[in-house]
Structure formats: structure tokens, C-alpha cells
Coordinates of C-alpha atoms and ligand atoms in Angstrom, one line a residue:
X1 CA 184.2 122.6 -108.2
X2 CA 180.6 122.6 -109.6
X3 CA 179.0 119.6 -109.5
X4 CA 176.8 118.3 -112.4
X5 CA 172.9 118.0 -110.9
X6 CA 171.8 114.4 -110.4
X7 CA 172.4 111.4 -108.0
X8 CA 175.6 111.7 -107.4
X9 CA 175.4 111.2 -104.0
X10 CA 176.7 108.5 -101.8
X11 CA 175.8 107.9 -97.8
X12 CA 178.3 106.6 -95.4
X13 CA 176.7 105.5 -92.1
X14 CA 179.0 105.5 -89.2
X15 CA 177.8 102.8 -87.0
X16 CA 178.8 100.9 -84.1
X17 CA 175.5 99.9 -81.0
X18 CA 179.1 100.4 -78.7
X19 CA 179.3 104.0 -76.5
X20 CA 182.8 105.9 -77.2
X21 CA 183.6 103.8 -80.2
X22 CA 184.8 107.0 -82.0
X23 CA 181.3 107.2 -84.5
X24 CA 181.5 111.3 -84.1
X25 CA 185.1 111.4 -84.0
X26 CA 185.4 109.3 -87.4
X27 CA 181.8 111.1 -89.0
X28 CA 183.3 114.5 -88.3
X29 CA 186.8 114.2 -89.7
X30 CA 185.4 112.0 -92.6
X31 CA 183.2 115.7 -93.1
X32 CA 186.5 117.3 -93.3
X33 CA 188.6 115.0 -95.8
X34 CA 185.3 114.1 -98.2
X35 CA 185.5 116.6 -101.0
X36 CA 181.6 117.9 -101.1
X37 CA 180.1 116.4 -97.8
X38 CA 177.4 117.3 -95.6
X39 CA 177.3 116.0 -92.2
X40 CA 174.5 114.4 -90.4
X41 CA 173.9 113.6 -87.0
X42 CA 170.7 111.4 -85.9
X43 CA 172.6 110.4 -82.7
X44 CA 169.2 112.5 -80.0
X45 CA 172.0 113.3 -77.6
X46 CA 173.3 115.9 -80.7
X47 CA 177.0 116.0 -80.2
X48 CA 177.9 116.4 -83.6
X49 CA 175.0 119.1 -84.3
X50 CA 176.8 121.1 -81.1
X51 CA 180.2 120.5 -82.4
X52 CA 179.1 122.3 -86.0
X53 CA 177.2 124.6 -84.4
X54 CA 180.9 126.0 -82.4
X55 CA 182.7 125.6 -86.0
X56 CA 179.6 128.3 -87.2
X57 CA 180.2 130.4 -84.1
X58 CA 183.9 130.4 -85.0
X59 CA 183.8 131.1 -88.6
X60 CA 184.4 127.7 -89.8
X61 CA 182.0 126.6 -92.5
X62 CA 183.0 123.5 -93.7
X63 CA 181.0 120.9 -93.9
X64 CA 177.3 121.2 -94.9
X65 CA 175.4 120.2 -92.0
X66 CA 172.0 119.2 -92.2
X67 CA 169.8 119.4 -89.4
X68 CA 167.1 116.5 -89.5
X69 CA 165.7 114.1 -87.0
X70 CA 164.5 110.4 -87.7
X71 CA 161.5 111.7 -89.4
X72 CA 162.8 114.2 -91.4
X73 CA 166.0 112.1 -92.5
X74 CA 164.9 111.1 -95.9
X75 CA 163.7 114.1 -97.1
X76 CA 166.4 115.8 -95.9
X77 CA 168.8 113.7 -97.5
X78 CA 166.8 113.8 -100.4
X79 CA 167.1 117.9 -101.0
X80 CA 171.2 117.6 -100.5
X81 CA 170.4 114.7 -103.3
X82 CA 168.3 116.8 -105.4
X83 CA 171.0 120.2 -104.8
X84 CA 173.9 118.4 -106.9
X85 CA 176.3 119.8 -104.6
X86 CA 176.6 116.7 -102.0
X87 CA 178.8 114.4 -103.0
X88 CA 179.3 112.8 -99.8
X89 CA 176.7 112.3 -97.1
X90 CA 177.7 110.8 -94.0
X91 CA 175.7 110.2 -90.9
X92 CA 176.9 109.9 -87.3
X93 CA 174.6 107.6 -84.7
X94 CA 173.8 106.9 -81.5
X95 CA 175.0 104.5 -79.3
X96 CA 172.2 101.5 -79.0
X97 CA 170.7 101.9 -75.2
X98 CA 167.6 100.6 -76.4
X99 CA 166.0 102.4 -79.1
X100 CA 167.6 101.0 -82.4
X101 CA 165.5 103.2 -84.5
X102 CA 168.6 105.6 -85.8
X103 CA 170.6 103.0 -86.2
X104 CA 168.7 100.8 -88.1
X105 CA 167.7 104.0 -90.1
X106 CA 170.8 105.2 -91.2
X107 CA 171.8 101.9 -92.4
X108 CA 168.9 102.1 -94.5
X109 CA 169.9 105.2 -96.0
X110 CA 172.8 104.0 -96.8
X111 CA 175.5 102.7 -99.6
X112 CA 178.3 101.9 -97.2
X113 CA 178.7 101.2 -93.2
X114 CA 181.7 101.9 -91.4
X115 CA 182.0 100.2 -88.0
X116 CA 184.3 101.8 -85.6
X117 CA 185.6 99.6 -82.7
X118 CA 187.9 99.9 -80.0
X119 CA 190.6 97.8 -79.5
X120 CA 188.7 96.3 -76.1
X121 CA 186.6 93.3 -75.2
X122 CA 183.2 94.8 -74.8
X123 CA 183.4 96.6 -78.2
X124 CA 184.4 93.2 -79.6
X125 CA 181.7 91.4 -78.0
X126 CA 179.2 94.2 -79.3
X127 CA 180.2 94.1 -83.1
X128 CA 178.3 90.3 -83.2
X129 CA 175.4 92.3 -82.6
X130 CA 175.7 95.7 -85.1
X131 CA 176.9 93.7 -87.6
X132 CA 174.0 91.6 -88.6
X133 CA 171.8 95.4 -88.5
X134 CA 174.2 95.8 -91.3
X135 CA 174.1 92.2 -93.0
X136 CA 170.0 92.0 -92.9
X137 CA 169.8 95.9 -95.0
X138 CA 172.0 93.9 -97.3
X139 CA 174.8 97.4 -97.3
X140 CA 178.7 96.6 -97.5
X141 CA 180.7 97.6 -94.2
X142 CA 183.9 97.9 -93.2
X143 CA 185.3 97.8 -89.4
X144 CA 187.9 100.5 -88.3
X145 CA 189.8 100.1 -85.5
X146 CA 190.3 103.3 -83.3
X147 CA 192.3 104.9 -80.7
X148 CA 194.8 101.6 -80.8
X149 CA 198.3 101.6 -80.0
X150 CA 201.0 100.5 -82.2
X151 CA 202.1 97.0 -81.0
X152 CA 200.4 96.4 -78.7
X153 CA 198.4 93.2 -77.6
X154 CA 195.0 94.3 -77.7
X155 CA 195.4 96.2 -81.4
X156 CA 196.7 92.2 -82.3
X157 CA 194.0 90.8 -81.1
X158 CA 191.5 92.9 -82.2
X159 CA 193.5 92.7 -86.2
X160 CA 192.8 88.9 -85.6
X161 CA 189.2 89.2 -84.4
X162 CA 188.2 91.8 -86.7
X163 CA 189.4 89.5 -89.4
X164 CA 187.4 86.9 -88.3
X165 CA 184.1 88.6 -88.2
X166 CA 184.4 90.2 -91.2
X167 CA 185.2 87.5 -93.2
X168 CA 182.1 85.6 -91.3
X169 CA 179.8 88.2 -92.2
X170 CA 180.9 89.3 -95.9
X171 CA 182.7 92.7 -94.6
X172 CA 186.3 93.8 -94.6
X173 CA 188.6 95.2 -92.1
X174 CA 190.2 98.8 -93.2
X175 CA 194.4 98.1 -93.2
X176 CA 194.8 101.7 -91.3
X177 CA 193.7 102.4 -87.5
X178 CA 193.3 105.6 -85.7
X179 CA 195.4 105.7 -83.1
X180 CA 194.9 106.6 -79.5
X181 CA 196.5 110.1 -79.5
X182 CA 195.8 113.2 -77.7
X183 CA 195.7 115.3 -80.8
X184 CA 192.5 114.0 -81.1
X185 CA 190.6 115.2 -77.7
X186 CA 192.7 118.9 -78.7
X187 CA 191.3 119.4 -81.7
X188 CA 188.0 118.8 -80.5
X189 CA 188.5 121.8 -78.0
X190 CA 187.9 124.0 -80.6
X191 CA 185.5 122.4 -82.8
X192 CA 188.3 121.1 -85.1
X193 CA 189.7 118.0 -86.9
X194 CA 192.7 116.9 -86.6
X195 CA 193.5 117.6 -90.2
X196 CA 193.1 121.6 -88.9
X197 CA 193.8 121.4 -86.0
X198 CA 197.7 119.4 -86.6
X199 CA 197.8 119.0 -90.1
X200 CA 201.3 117.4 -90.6
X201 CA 200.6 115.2 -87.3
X202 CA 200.3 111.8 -87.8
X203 CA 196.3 111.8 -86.7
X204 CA 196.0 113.2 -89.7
X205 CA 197.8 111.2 -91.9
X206 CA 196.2 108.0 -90.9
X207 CA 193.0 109.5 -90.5
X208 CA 193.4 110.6 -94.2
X209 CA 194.4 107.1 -95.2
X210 CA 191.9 105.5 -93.4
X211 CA 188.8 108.1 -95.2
X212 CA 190.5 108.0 -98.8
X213 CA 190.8 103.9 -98.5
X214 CA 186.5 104.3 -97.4
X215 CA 186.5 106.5 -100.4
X216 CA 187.8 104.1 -102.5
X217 CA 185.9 101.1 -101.0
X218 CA 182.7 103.2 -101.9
X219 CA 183.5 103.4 -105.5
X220 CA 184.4 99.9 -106.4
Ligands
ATP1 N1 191.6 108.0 -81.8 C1 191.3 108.7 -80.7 N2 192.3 108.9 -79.8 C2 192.0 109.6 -78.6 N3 190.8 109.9 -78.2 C3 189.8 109.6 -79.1 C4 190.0 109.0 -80.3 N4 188.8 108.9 -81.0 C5 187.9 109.4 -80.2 N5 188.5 109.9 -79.0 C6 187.8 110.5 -77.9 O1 187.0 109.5 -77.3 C7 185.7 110.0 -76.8 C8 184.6 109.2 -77.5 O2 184.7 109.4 -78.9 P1 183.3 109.7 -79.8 O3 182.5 110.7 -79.1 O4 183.8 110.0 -81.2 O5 182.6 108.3 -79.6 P2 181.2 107.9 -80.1 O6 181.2 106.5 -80.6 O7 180.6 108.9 -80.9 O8 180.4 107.9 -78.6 P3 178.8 107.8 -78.4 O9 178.5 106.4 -78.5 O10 178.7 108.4 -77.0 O11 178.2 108.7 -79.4 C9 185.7 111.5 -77.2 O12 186.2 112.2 -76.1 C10 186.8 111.6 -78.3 O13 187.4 112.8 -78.4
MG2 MG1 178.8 110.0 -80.8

């Protein structure tokens, strides 16, 4: 599809101060299910830059990846702007250690936050402090819950906490989780999404559900 020229645009910041949340895991396979998107990743360690760089080396094109670091983010962002081609930008980040700086960055670039979190304690206790990150920019956000199990305890108390926050701090919660499923860690073996890698699986199904309900979030 040819895209008209102008601000069309949106940024999705993945987002969560919490290691192993699944930011790179959700910001690469929201790459593959956006129509149009470029990927960005300002997390230093580079994960997401390595895992494009193997789908190159394989053949595999899609998405757009942009290469930028924290000082080069906005005017990177702004040329995939200027192109008409993006239609999606999403950004993957780094865990907080104790440098906030990409964080707090792409949330400024932003027009929607997605928050993964685990379904475990210390990811709860840390969403009290990404959250407000998200609250002071003044950008909507949504919390997904990843690699849960159906049923179980944890997944219901995490749905209950979730709730909680978000409706403390003005967000939502998405109503579809990633589950914790080993088609997930496969994929990754060769560079891949789940959505290539096991497309009738049902990682791909709810990862679809849970990007086309961001989608829709977005365009309200
Ligand atoms: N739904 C899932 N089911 C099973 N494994 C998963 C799932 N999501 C992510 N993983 C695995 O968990 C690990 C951490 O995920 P990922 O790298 O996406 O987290 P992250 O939040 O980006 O971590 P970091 O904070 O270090 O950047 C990876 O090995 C990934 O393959
Ligand atoms: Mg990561």
C-alpha cells in the first residue's frame, strides 16, 4: 500500500523499568503485526538491533528498523515521519538499572505506552514506579500481562492488581495476555515472531489480539 506523505505516524513505547518483562518480545512481534512499522530499539544493551540484524542476514526484511541512539532518536523518528511510509513506530527500552534516560525518552516520543508485566510480585511492585514516568508525560498506557498461565493464581491476582492500578492512575488493562509458551523462546532462535515462526499457534493468535486491540486503543 502507498501511503499518502504527512503525519501519519503514531509511536508506541514499550515500557516497563522491570528486566524480562517481555518489552523486546512484545516490540518485536508488535513490528511484525503493525501494517507499515519500523522498529526501534534505544534499550544500550541492543537486543532488538541484534535480533533485526539476524532477520537481514536471513533474508527477512520486515520491519523497518531504524538505528538511532538517545541523541539521534528524534531526528530519526522525524525522517520515518517525514518518508510517509511509517505508519507505526514502535520503540523497545531498557530495563531501568539507573539511568532513566531512554525510558523517560521514549515516553516522550510517544502517543501510547504499553506496559508489559509479568504475572510475579516484583514486576507488580515495579509498575508503581514506571507508571507515574508515564502519568507525568501526560501519554495514555495500557498494561499487558505476559507469559501467564491460564488459571492460574498469579494471572488472578495480577488481573486484580492490574485493575487496580490502572484505574488509580487513568490507564487500562488490555483483556488478552501472552501466555507463557515455548513457541515464544523458538521463534526467537531464528530471529522470528511467533506469527512466522507458528502461525496457526495460539502465540500467535493472542499475540494478534493483544496488538490489533493496541491498535485500536491508539486510534480512539
Ligand atoms: N510469553 C512468553 N513466553 C515465554 N517466554 C517468553 C515470553 N515472553 C518473553 N519470553 C522470554 O523471556 C525472556 C525475556 O523477554 P524479553 O527479552 O522480551 O524481556 P525484556 O523486558 O525485553 O528484558 P530486558 O529488560 O532485559 O530488556 C526472553 O528469553 C524471551 O524469549
Ligand atoms: Mg529487552
Amino acid at each position: 500500500m502507498q501511503l499518502a506523505k504527512g503525519d501519519i505516524m503514531k509511536t508506541i513505547a514499550v515500557v516497563m523499568q522491570k528486566g524480562g518483562a517481555a518489552k523486546s518480545t512484545l516490540s518485536r512481534h508488535g513490528s511484525i503485526i503493525l501494517p507499515n512499522s519500523a522498529l526501534l530499539d534505544l534499550d544500550p544493551q541492543g537486543t532488538t538491533n541484534a535480533w533485526i540484524e539476524g532477520r537481514i542476514e536471513a533474508g527477512i526484511n520486515k520491519p523497518m528498523h531504524l538505528i538511532a541512539d538517545l541523541g539521534s532518536a528524534d531526528k530519526v523518528a522525524d525522517k520515518a515521519r517525514a518518508s510517509g511510509g511509517v505508519e507505526w513506530l514502535i520503540i523497545d527500552t531498557p530495563p531501568e538499572h539507573d539511568d532513566q534516560r531512554a525510558i523517560r525518552k521514549a515516553i516522550e516520543m510517544a502517543d501510547y505506552v504499553v506496559v508489559p508485566t509479568q504475572p510475579s510480585i516484583d514486576d507488580l511492585r515495579e509498575l508503581p514506579k514506571t507508571i507515574p514516568l508515564i502519568v507525568e508525560a501526560g501519554k495514555p498506557f495500557a498494561i499487558v500481562i505476559t507469559r501467564a498461565k491460564a488459571g492460574s493464581r498469579s494471572l488472578r491476582d495480577t488481573q486484580t492488581a492490574t485493575a487496580k492500578l490502572a484505574d488509580h492512575f487513568g490507564g487500562v488493562v488490555c483483556p488478552h495476555f501472552m501466555g507463557n509458551r515455548v513457541a515464544y523462546t523458538d521463534a526467537v532462535m531464528s530471529n522470528q515472531t511467533v506469527t512466522e515462526y507458528e502461525p496457526k499457534g495460539q502465540a500467535a493468535a493472542e499475540v494478534a489480539m493483544i496488538w490489533n486491540w493496541v491498535m485500536e486503543q491508539v486510534n480512539v
